[in-house]
Amino acid sequence: MSIIAGQGDAARSLALLWGEAEAGSGRAAPGPKPALSVAAVVAAGIEVADEGGVAALSMRAVADRLGRSSMALYTYVPGKAELVDLMYDRAHAELPGAYQLNEGWRAAATAWAADLRALYLRHPWLLQVSYARPVLGPCEQRVMEALAGVLFATGLPASTLRAAAASLFDLVRGGARTRAEARLAAAATGVADTEWWAERAARLGEVAPDFAERFPLSVRLSAEDAETGGAPASWEERMDATHAAGLALLLDGVEAAAEGRPGGVSPR
Protein backbone atom coordinates (compact mmCIF):
# COMPACT_ATOMS: atom_id res chain seq x y z
CA MET A 1 0.00 0.00 0.00
CA SER A 2 1.35 3.42 -0.94
CA ILE A 3 2.27 6.15 1.51
CA ILE A 4 1.31 9.65 0.42
CA ALA A 5 4.28 11.98 0.68
CA GLY A 6 4.09 15.55 1.93
CA GLN A 7 1.84 14.91 4.90
CA GLY A 8 4.10 16.51 7.48
CA ASP A 9 4.30 20.13 8.50
CA ALA A 10 5.06 22.04 5.29
CA ALA A 11 7.31 24.65 6.88
CA ARG A 12 9.42 22.15 8.80
CA SER A 13 9.58 19.60 5.97
CA LEU A 14 10.71 22.09 3.34
CA ALA A 15 13.20 23.72 5.71
CA LEU A 16 14.74 20.33 6.45
CA LEU A 17 14.75 19.31 2.80
CA TRP A 18 16.39 22.50 1.58
CA GLY A 19 19.32 22.68 3.92
CA GLU A 20 18.03 24.20 7.12
CA ALA A 21 18.34 20.83 8.81
CA GLU A 22 20.00 22.15 11.91
CA ALA A 23 17.82 25.24 12.25
CA GLY A 24 15.51 24.83 15.20
CA SER A 25 16.98 21.41 15.93
CA GLY A 26 17.24 22.11 19.61
CA ARG A 27 21.03 22.44 19.59
CA ALA A 28 22.31 25.08 21.91
CA ALA A 29 25.00 27.39 20.58
CA PRO A 30 27.73 27.60 21.58
CA GLY A 31 28.42 24.14 22.93
CA PRO A 32 29.50 20.68 21.87
CA LYS A 33 28.18 19.26 18.63
CA PRO A 34 25.26 16.88 19.09
CA ALA A 35 25.87 13.15 18.84
CA LEU A 36 23.02 12.91 16.39
CA SER A 37 22.07 14.91 13.32
CA VAL A 38 19.24 15.04 10.82
CA ALA A 39 21.48 13.27 8.32
CA ALA A 40 22.15 10.43 10.77
CA VAL A 41 18.45 9.99 11.51
CA VAL A 42 17.61 9.94 7.80
CA ALA A 43 20.39 7.45 7.05
CA ALA A 44 19.14 5.15 9.81
CA GLY A 45 15.60 5.43 8.47
CA ILE A 46 16.79 4.38 5.02
CA GLU A 47 18.52 1.35 6.52
CA VAL A 48 15.35 0.31 8.31
CA ALA A 49 13.25 0.71 5.17
CA ASP A 50 15.81 -1.12 3.02
CA GLU A 51 15.53 -4.11 5.33
CA GLY A 52 11.80 -4.17 6.05
CA GLY A 53 10.02 -1.71 3.77
CA VAL A 54 7.94 1.22 4.94
CA ALA A 55 5.84 -1.13 7.07
CA ALA A 56 8.88 -1.56 9.33
CA LEU A 57 9.56 2.16 9.55
CA SER A 58 8.74 3.95 12.79
CA MET A 59 10.47 6.50 14.95
CA ARG A 60 11.08 3.78 17.51
CA ALA A 61 12.70 1.48 14.94
CA VAL A 62 14.99 4.27 13.79
CA ALA A 63 15.81 5.19 17.38
CA ASP A 64 16.67 1.57 18.16
CA ARG A 65 18.97 1.51 15.13
CA LEU A 66 20.78 4.56 16.51
CA GLY A 67 20.80 3.32 20.08
CA ARG A 68 18.68 6.22 21.25
CA SER A 69 15.21 6.87 22.60
CA SER A 70 12.40 7.87 20.31
CA MET A 71 12.12 11.21 22.06
CA ALA A 72 15.72 12.03 21.15
CA LEU A 73 14.83 11.80 17.45
CA TYR A 74 12.06 14.40 17.66
CA THR A 75 14.74 17.00 18.39
CA TYR A 76 15.88 16.58 14.79
CA VAL A 77 12.84 15.38 12.82
CA PRO A 78 9.27 16.33 13.83
CA GLY A 79 7.77 12.92 13.05
CA LYS A 80 7.45 9.98 10.70
CA ALA A 81 5.72 11.96 7.93
CA GLU A 82 8.62 14.41 7.68
CA LEU A 83 11.11 11.56 7.97
CA VAL A 84 9.60 9.75 4.99
CA ASP A 85 9.95 12.90 2.89
CA LEU A 86 13.57 13.33 3.92
CA MET A 87 14.39 9.68 3.27
CA TYR A 88 12.74 9.71 -0.14
CA ASP A 89 14.60 12.80 -1.22
CA ARG A 90 17.92 11.68 0.26
CA ALA A 91 17.83 8.35 -1.58
CA HIS A 92 17.64 10.23 -4.88
CA ALA A 93 20.97 11.89 -4.08
CA GLU A 94 22.57 8.67 -5.34
CA LEU A 95 21.65 9.64 -8.92
CA PRO A 96 23.68 11.89 -11.25
CA GLY A 97 22.63 15.51 -11.58
CA ALA A 98 23.37 15.61 -15.31
CA TYR A 99 24.15 13.35 -18.26
CA GLN A 100 26.67 13.79 -21.04
CA LEU A 101 25.18 14.28 -24.49
CA ASN A 102 28.29 13.43 -26.52
CA GLU A 103 26.61 10.18 -27.66
CA GLY A 104 23.26 11.84 -28.25
CA TRP A 105 20.15 12.49 -26.22
CA ARG A 106 18.81 8.96 -26.69
CA ALA A 107 21.84 7.29 -25.11
CA ALA A 108 21.63 9.78 -22.25
CA ALA A 109 17.92 9.09 -21.75
CA THR A 110 18.61 5.35 -21.69
CA ALA A 111 21.33 5.87 -19.06
CA TRP A 112 18.99 8.04 -16.97
CA ALA A 113 16.30 5.35 -17.07
CA ALA A 114 18.79 2.63 -16.13
CA ASP A 115 20.09 4.63 -13.17
CA LEU A 116 16.61 5.41 -11.87
CA ARG A 117 15.49 1.81 -12.23
CA ALA A 118 18.59 0.58 -10.40
CA LEU A 119 17.87 3.06 -7.58
CA TYR A 120 14.35 1.69 -7.20
CA LEU A 121 15.64 -1.87 -7.06
CA ARG A 122 18.29 -0.96 -4.47
CA HIS A 123 15.66 0.79 -2.36
CA PRO A 124 12.33 -0.86 -3.26
CA TRP A 125 10.55 0.98 -0.48
CA LEU A 126 10.77 4.09 -2.67
CA LEU A 127 8.09 2.47 -4.81
CA GLN A 128 5.81 2.39 -1.77
CA VAL A 129 5.91 6.18 -1.53
CA SER A 130 3.35 7.63 -3.91
CA TYR A 131 4.60 10.41 -6.15
CA ALA A 132 1.12 11.76 -6.74
CA ARG A 133 2.32 14.53 -4.42
CA PRO A 134 6.06 15.08 -4.86
CA VAL A 135 8.34 15.62 -1.90
CA LEU A 136 9.64 18.84 -3.51
CA GLY A 137 13.16 18.29 -2.26
CA PRO A 138 16.41 19.22 -4.01
CA CYS A 139 17.61 15.67 -4.70
CA GLU A 140 14.33 14.59 -6.25
CA GLN A 141 14.34 17.78 -8.32
CA ARG A 142 17.87 17.09 -9.56
CA VAL A 143 16.58 13.86 -11.11
CA MET A 144 13.96 15.80 -13.07
CA GLU A 145 16.48 18.48 -13.99
CA ALA A 146 18.82 15.83 -15.36
CA LEU A 147 16.06 14.34 -17.48
CA ALA A 148 14.96 17.77 -18.68
CA GLY A 149 18.52 18.48 -19.79
CA VAL A 150 18.45 15.32 -21.87
CA LEU A 151 15.01 15.83 -23.39
CA PHE A 152 15.48 19.48 -24.33
CA ALA A 153 18.40 18.34 -26.48
CA THR A 154 15.76 16.88 -28.83
CA GLY A 155 14.67 20.37 -29.79
CA LEU A 156 11.05 19.61 -28.96
CA PRO A 157 8.91 22.16 -27.09
CA ALA A 158 8.19 21.88 -23.38
CA SER A 159 4.53 21.06 -24.02
CA THR A 160 5.59 17.86 -25.81
CA LEU A 161 8.44 17.01 -23.46
CA ARG A 162 6.23 17.15 -20.36
CA ALA A 163 4.33 14.14 -21.67
CA ALA A 164 7.59 12.36 -22.56
CA ALA A 165 9.03 12.98 -19.08
CA ALA A 166 5.88 11.76 -17.32
CA SER A 167 5.77 8.65 -19.53
CA LEU A 168 9.42 7.87 -18.84
CA PHE A 169 8.89 8.12 -15.08
CA ASP A 170 5.80 5.91 -15.28
CA LEU A 171 7.56 3.32 -17.44
CA VAL A 172 10.62 3.08 -15.20
CA ARG A 173 8.68 3.12 -11.94
CA GLY A 174 6.07 0.62 -13.13
CA GLY A 175 8.64 -1.83 -14.45
CA ALA A 176 10.75 -1.55 -11.32
CA ARG A 177 7.70 -2.12 -9.14
CA THR A 178 6.84 -5.34 -10.97
CA ARG A 179 10.41 -6.59 -10.68
CA ALA A 180 10.64 -5.68 -7.00
CA GLU A 181 7.29 -7.33 -6.26
CA ALA A 182 8.42 -10.46 -8.08
CA ARG A 183 11.43 -10.65 -5.78
CA LEU A 184 9.17 -10.10 -2.77
CA ALA A 185 6.74 -12.79 -3.92
CA ALA A 186 9.52 -15.32 -4.33
CA ALA A 187 10.98 -14.50 -0.91
CA ALA A 188 7.60 -14.46 0.84
CA THR A 189 6.30 -17.71 -0.65
CA GLY A 190 9.50 -19.68 -1.13
CA VAL A 191 8.40 -20.44 -4.69
CA ALA A 192 10.43 -19.11 -7.61
CA ASP A 193 8.56 -17.30 -10.39
CA THR A 194 9.52 -19.89 -13.01
CA GLU A 195 8.20 -22.68 -10.77
CA TRP A 196 4.98 -20.78 -10.04
CA TRP A 197 4.30 -20.09 -13.71
CA ALA A 198 5.10 -23.65 -14.76
CA GLU A 199 2.64 -25.12 -12.28
CA ARG A 200 -0.11 -22.60 -13.05
CA ALA A 201 0.34 -23.06 -16.80
CA ALA A 202 0.01 -26.83 -16.45
CA ARG A 203 -3.10 -26.51 -14.28
CA LEU A 204 -4.60 -23.94 -16.63
CA GLY A 205 -4.13 -26.34 -19.51
CA GLU A 206 -6.13 -28.92 -17.58
CA VAL A 207 -9.06 -26.71 -16.56
CA ALA A 208 -9.16 -24.63 -19.77
CA PRO A 209 -7.96 -26.85 -22.63
CA ASP A 210 -9.53 -24.46 -25.14
CA PHE A 211 -7.67 -21.42 -23.76
CA ALA A 212 -5.76 -20.80 -27.00
CA GLU A 213 -8.95 -20.89 -29.05
CA ARG A 214 -10.80 -18.55 -26.69
CA PHE A 215 -7.95 -16.05 -26.32
CA PRO A 216 -5.86 -16.35 -29.50
CA LEU A 217 -4.53 -12.81 -29.43
CA SER A 218 -3.39 -13.12 -25.83
CA VAL A 219 -1.55 -16.31 -26.73
CA ARG A 220 -0.02 -14.59 -29.71
CA LEU A 221 1.24 -11.75 -27.50
CA SER A 222 2.89 -14.15 -25.05
CA ALA A 223 4.41 -16.43 -27.68
CA GLU A 224 8.18 -16.50 -27.86
CA ASP A 225 9.70 -14.70 -30.80
CA ALA A 226 11.80 -17.18 -32.73
CA GLU A 227 14.07 -14.39 -33.90
CA THR A 228 15.22 -13.69 -30.34
CA GLY A 229 16.58 -17.19 -29.90
CA GLY A 230 14.13 -18.12 -27.16
CA ALA A 231 13.07 -16.65 -23.84
CA PRO A 232 15.61 -15.20 -21.39
CA ALA A 233 17.09 -17.59 -18.87
CA SER A 234 15.14 -16.29 -15.89
CA TRP A 235 11.93 -14.47 -15.13
CA GLU A 236 13.86 -11.41 -13.97
CA GLU A 237 15.75 -11.37 -17.26
CA ARG A 238 12.44 -11.55 -19.08
CA MET A 239 11.22 -8.49 -17.18
CA ASP A 240 14.49 -6.69 -17.92
CA ALA A 241 14.08 -7.44 -21.62
CA THR A 242 10.47 -6.22 -21.57
CA HIS A 243 11.54 -3.00 -19.87
CA ALA A 244 14.30 -2.41 -22.43
CA ALA A 245 11.90 -3.02 -25.31
CA GLY A 246 9.25 -0.72 -23.85
CA LEU A 247 11.81 2.02 -23.25
CA ALA A 248 13.05 1.69 -26.83
CA LEU A 249 9.50 2.06 -28.16
CA LEU A 250 8.89 5.16 -26.07
CA LEU A 251 12.15 6.75 -27.20
CA ASP A 252 11.30 5.82 -30.80
CA GLY A 253 8.22 7.99 -30.42
CA VAL A 254 10.20 10.91 -29.02
CA GLU A 255 12.74 10.52 -31.80
CA ALA A 256 10.00 10.45 -34.44
CA ALA A 257 8.50 13.62 -33.00
CA ALA A 258 11.90 15.33 -32.96
CA GLU A 259 12.47 14.43 -36.60
CA GLY A 260 8.93 15.28 -37.64
CA ARG A 261 8.28 11.79 -38.97
CA PRO A 262 4.75 10.43 -39.46
CA GLY A 263 3.52 8.81 -36.25
CA GLY A 264 5.45 11.21 -34.06
CA VAL A 265 3.74 13.42 -31.51
CA SER A 266 2.99 16.77 -33.10
CA PRO A 267 4.77 19.61 -31.26
CA ARG A 268 2.34 22.21 -29.97
PDB file of N, CA and C in Angstrom, residues 187-231:
ATOM      1  N   ALA A 187      10.452 -14.412  -2.278  1.00  0.00           N
ATOM      2  CA  ALA A 187      10.977 -14.497  -0.911  1.00  0.00           C
ATOM      3  C   ALA A 187       9.884 -14.843   0.087  1.00  0.00           C
ATOM      4  N   ALA A 188       8.695 -14.264  -0.111  1.00  0.00           N
ATOM      5  CA  ALA A 188       7.596 -14.461   0.843  1.00  0.00           C
ATOM      6  C   ALA A 188       6.993 -15.857   0.754  1.00  0.00           C
ATOM      7  N   THR A 189       6.954 -16.419  -0.446  1.00  0.00           N
ATOM      8  CA  THR A 189       6.297 -17.714  -0.648  1.00  0.00           C
ATOM      9  C   THR A 189       7.263 -18.892  -0.705  1.00  0.00           C
ATOM     10  N   GLY A 190       8.534 -18.598  -0.966  1.00  0.00           N
ATOM     11  CA  GLY A 190       9.502 -19.681  -1.125  1.00  0.00           C
ATOM     12  C   GLY A 190       9.383 -20.396  -2.455  1.00  0.00           C
ATOM     13  N   VAL A 191       8.605 -19.840  -3.369  1.00  0.00           N
ATOM     14  CA  VAL A 191       8.399 -20.445  -4.686  1.00  0.00           C
ATOM     15  C   VAL A 191       8.931 -19.484  -5.749  1.00  0.00           C
ATOM     16  N   ALA A 192       9.858 -19.941  -6.565  1.00  0.00           N
ATOM     17  CA  ALA A 192      10.426 -19.108  -7.613  1.00  0.00           C
ATOM     18  C   ALA A 192       9.371 -18.817  -8.681  1.00  0.00           C
ATOM     19  N   ASP A 193       9.535 -17.683  -9.366  1.00  0.00           N
ATOM     20  CA  ASP A 193       8.562 -17.296 -10.391  1.00  0.00           C
ATOM     21  C   ASP A 193       8.440 -18.344 -11.488  1.00  0.00           C
ATOM     22  N   THR A 194       9.571 -18.891 -11.942  1.00  0.00           N
ATOM     23  CA  THR A 194       9.520 -19.891 -13.007  1.00  0.00           C
ATOM     24  C   THR A 194       8.739 -21.118 -12.563  1.00  0.00           C
ATOM     25  N   GLU A 195       8.932 -21.524 -11.312  1.00  0.00           N
ATOM     26  CA  GLU A 195       8.201 -22.678 -10.773  1.00  0.00           C
ATOM     27  C   GLU A 195       6.721 -22.378 -10.660  1.00  0.00           C
ATOM     28  N   TRP A 196       6.386 -21.171 -10.185  1.00  0.00           N
ATOM     29  CA  TRP A 196       4.979 -20.779 -10.038  1.00  0.00           C
ATOM     30  C   TRP A 196       4.282 -20.782 -11.384  1.00  0.00           C
ATOM     31  N   TRP A 197       4.902 -20.167 -12.387  1.00  0.00           N
ATOM     32  CA  TRP A 197       4.295 -20.091 -13.712  1.00  0.00           C
ATOM     33  C   TRP A 197       4.162 -21.468 -14.351  1.00  0.00           C
ATOM     34  N   ALA A 198       5.161 -22.313 -14.166  1.00  0.00           N
ATOM     35  CA  ALA A 198       5.104 -23.649 -14.763  1.00  0.00           C
ATOM     36  C   ALA A 198       3.923 -24.441 -14.205  1.00  0.00           C
ATOM     37  N   GLU A 199       3.739 -24.374 -12.885  1.00  0.00           N
ATOM     38  CA  GLU A 199       2.637 -25.116 -12.277  1.00  0.00           C
ATOM     39  C   GLU A 199       1.288 -24.547 -12.706  1.00  0.00           C
ATOM     40  N   ARG A 200       1.168 -23.218 -12.678  1.00  0.00           N
ATOM     41  CA  ARG A 200      -0.109 -22.604 -13.047  1.00  0.00           C
ATOM     42  C   ARG A 200      -0.435 -22.857 -14.522  1.00  0.00           C
ATOM     43  N   ALA A 201       0.576 -22.816 -15.380  1.00  0.00           N
ATOM     44  CA  ALA A 201       0.342 -23.056 -16.801  1.00  0.00           C
ATOM     45  C   ALA A 201      -0.161 -24.480 -17.034  1.00  0.00           C
ATOM     46  N   ALA A 202       0.433 -25.439 -16.310  1.00  0.00           N
ATOM     47  CA  ALA A 202       0.005 -26.832 -16.453  1.00  0.00           C
ATOM     48  C   ALA A 202      -1.436 -27.009 -15.964  1.00  0.00           C
ATOM     49  N   ARG A 203      -1.747 -26.409 -14.818  1.00  0.00           N
ATOM     50  CA  ARG A 203      -3.104 -26.510 -14.282  1.00  0.00           C
ATOM     51  C   ARG A 203      -4.110 -25.808 -15.185  1.00  0.00           C
ATOM     52  N   LEU A 204      -3.709 -24.668 -15.750  1.00  0.00           N
ATOM     53  CA  LEU A 204      -4.600 -23.937 -16.635  1.00  0.00           C
ATOM     54  C   LEU A 204      -4.917 -24.755 -17.880  1.00  0.00           C
ATOM     55  N   GLY A 205      -3.900 -25.475 -18.357  1.00  0.00           N
ATOM     56  CA  GLY A 205      -4.128 -26.340 -19.510  1.00  0.00           C
ATOM     57  C   GLY A 205      -5.135 -27.436 -19.219  1.00  0.00           C
ATOM     58  N   GLU A 206      -5.193 -27.879 -17.961  1.00  0.00           N
ATOM     59  CA  GLU A 206      -6.132 -28.922 -17.579  1.00  0.00           C
ATOM     60  C   GLU A 206      -7.557 -28.387 -17.457  1.00  0.00           C
ATOM     61  N   VAL A 207      -7.711 -27.229 -16.824  1.00  0.00           N
ATOM     62  CA  VAL A 207      -9.056 -26.707 -16.562  1.00  0.00           C
ATOM     63  C   VAL A 207      -9.605 -25.898 -17.738  1.00  0.00           C
ATOM     64  N   ALA A 208      -8.710 -25.409 -18.605  1.00  0.00           N
ATOM     65  CA  ALA A 208      -9.158 -24.626 -19.771  1.00  0.00           C
ATOM     66  C   ALA A 208      -8.401 -25.094 -21.008  1.00  0.00           C
ATOM     67  N   PRO A 209      -8.681 -26.323 -21.471  1.00  0.00           N
ATOM     68  CA  PRO A 209      -7.955 -26.852 -22.628  1.00  0.00           C
ATOM     69  C   PRO A 209      -8.178 -26.052 -23.907  1.00  0.00           C
ATOM     70  N   ASP A 210      -9.250 -25.266 -23.960  1.00  0.00           N
ATOM     71  CA  ASP A 210      -9.526 -24.457 -25.144  1.00  0.00           C
ATOM     72  C   ASP A 210      -9.059 -23.008 -24.974  1.00  0.00           C
ATOM     73  N   PHE A 211      -8.138 -22.784 -24.056  1.00  0.00           N
ATOM     74  CA  PHE A 211      -7.675 -21.418 -23.757  1.00  0.00           C
ATOM     75  C   PHE A 211      -7.163 -20.719 -25.018  1.00  0.00           C
ATOM     76  N   ALA A 212      -6.345 -21.412 -25.808  1.00  0.00           N
ATOM     77  CA  ALA A 212      -5.760 -20.797 -27.002  1.00  0.00           C
ATOM     78  C   ALA A 212      -6.823 -20.414 -28.024  1.00  0.00           C
ATOM     79  N   GLU A 213      -7.881 -21.207 -28.119  1.00  0.00           N
ATOM     80  CA  GLU A 213      -8.951 -20.895 -29.052  1.00  0.00           C
ATOM     81  C   GLU A 213      -9.794 -19.715 -28.558  1.00  0.00           C
ATOM     82  N   ARG A 214      -9.970 -19.620 -27.251  1.00  0.00           N
ATOM     83  CA  ARG A 214     -10.796 -18.551 -26.689  1.00  0.00           C
ATOM     84  C   ARG A 214     -10.052 -17.215 -26.648  1.00  0.00           C
ATOM     85  N   PHE A 215      -8.740 -17.284 -26.457  1.00  0.00           N
ATOM     86  CA  PHE A 215      -7.946 -16.051 -26.319  1.00  0.00           C
ATOM     87  C   PHE A 215      -6.737 -16.089 -27.249  1.00  0.00           C
ATOM     88  N   PRO A 216      -6.967 -16.176 -28.544  1.00  0.00           N
ATOM     89  CA  PRO A 216      -5.859 -16.354 -29.496  1.00  0.00           C
ATOM     90  C   PRO A 216      -4.894 -15.173 -29.534  1.00  0.00           C
ATOM     91  N   LEU A 217      -5.409 -13.967 -29.372  1.00  0.00           N
ATOM     92  CA  LEU A 217      -4.526 -12.814 -29.434  1.00  0.00           C
ATOM     93  C   LEU A 217      -3.648 -12.714 -28.197  1.00  0.00           C
ATOM     94  N   SER A 218      -4.192 -13.095 -27.053  1.00  0.00           N
ATOM     95  CA  SER A 218      -3.387 -13.116 -25.833  1.00  0.00           C
ATOM     96  C   SER A 218      -2.254 -14.123 -25.960  1.00  0.00           C
ATOM     97  N   VAL A 219      -2.563 -15.285 -26.515  1.00  0.00           N
ATOM     98  CA  VAL A 219      -1.549 -16.313 -26.726  1.00  0.00           C
ATOM     99  C   VAL A 219      -0.491 -15.813 -27.700  1.00  0.00           C
ATOM    100  N   ARG A 220      -0.954 -15.125 -28.719  1.00  0.00           N
ATOM    101  CA  ARG A 220      -0.018 -14.591 -29.708  1.00  0.00           C
ATOM    102  C   ARG A 220       0.930 -13.574 -29.076  1.00  0.00           C
ATOM    103  N   LEU A 221       0.407 -12.740 -28.181  1.00  0.00           N
ATOM    104  CA  LEU A 221       1.241 -11.751 -27.497  1.00  0.00           C
ATOM    105  C   LEU A 221       2.318 -12.411 -26.636  1.00  0.00           C
ATOM    106  N   SER A 222       1.961 -13.513 -25.989  1.00  0.00           N
ATOM    107  CA  SER A 222       2.889 -14.146 -25.052  1.00  0.00           C
ATOM    108  C   SER A 222       3.807 -15.149 -25.710  1.00  0.00           C
ATOM    109  N   ALA A 223       3.576 -15.437 -26.999  1.00  0.00           N
ATOM    110  CA  ALA A 223       4.406 -16.431 -27.680  1.00  0.00           C
ATOM    111  C   ALA A 223       5.832 -15.926 -27.802  1.00  0.00           C
ATOM    112  N   GLU A 224       6.771 -16.850 -27.711  1.00  0.00           N
ATOM    113  CA  GLU A 224       8.182 -16.505 -27.865  1.00  0.00           C
ATOM    114  C   GLU A 224       8.467 -16.134 -29.310  1.00  0.00           C
ATOM    115  N   ASP A 225       9.303 -15.127 -29.470  1.00  0.00           N
ATOM    116  CA  ASP A 225       9.703 -14.702 -30.803  1.00  0.00           C
ATOM    117  C   ASP A 225      10.904 -15.533 -31.230  1.00  0.00           C
ATOM    118  N   ALA A 226      10.720 -16.302 -32.286  1.00  0.00           N
ATOM    119  CA  ALA A 226      11.797 -17.182 -32.730  1.00  0.00           C
ATOM    120  C   ALA A 226      13.060 -16.414 -33.081  1.00  0.00           C
ATOM    121  N   GLU A 227      12.896 -15.160 -33.493  1.00  0.00           N
ATOM    122  CA  GLU A 227      14.070 -14.394 -33.902  1.00  0.00           C
ATOM    123  C   GLU A 227      14.957 -14.025 -32.727  1.00  0.00           C
ATOM    124  N   THR A 228      14.417 -14.054 -31.499  1.00  0.00           N
ATOM    125  CA  THR A 228      15.219 -13.689 -30.340  1.00  0.00           C
ATOM    126  C   THR A 228      16.039 -14.850 -29.829  1.00  0.00           C
ATOM    127  N   GLY A 229      15.827 -16.036 -30.378  1.00  0.00           N
ATOM    128  CA  GLY A 229      16.576 -17.193 -29.905  1.00  0.00           C
ATOM    129  C   GLY A 229      16.015 -17.798 -28.643  1.00  0.00           C
ATOM    130  N   GLY A 230      14.751 -17.529 -28.338  1.00  0.00           N
ATOM    131  CA  GLY A 230      14.132 -18.120 -27.158  1.00  0.00           C
ATOM    132  C   GLY A 230      14.003 -17.116 -26.031  1.00  0.00           C
ATOM    133  N   ALA A 231      13.308 -17.519 -24.988  1.00  0.00           N
ATOM    134  CA  ALA A 231      13.075 -16.648 -23.844  1.00  0.00           C
ATOM    135  C   ALA A 231      14.342 -16.486 -23.021  1.00  0.00           C
TER     136      ALA A 231
END
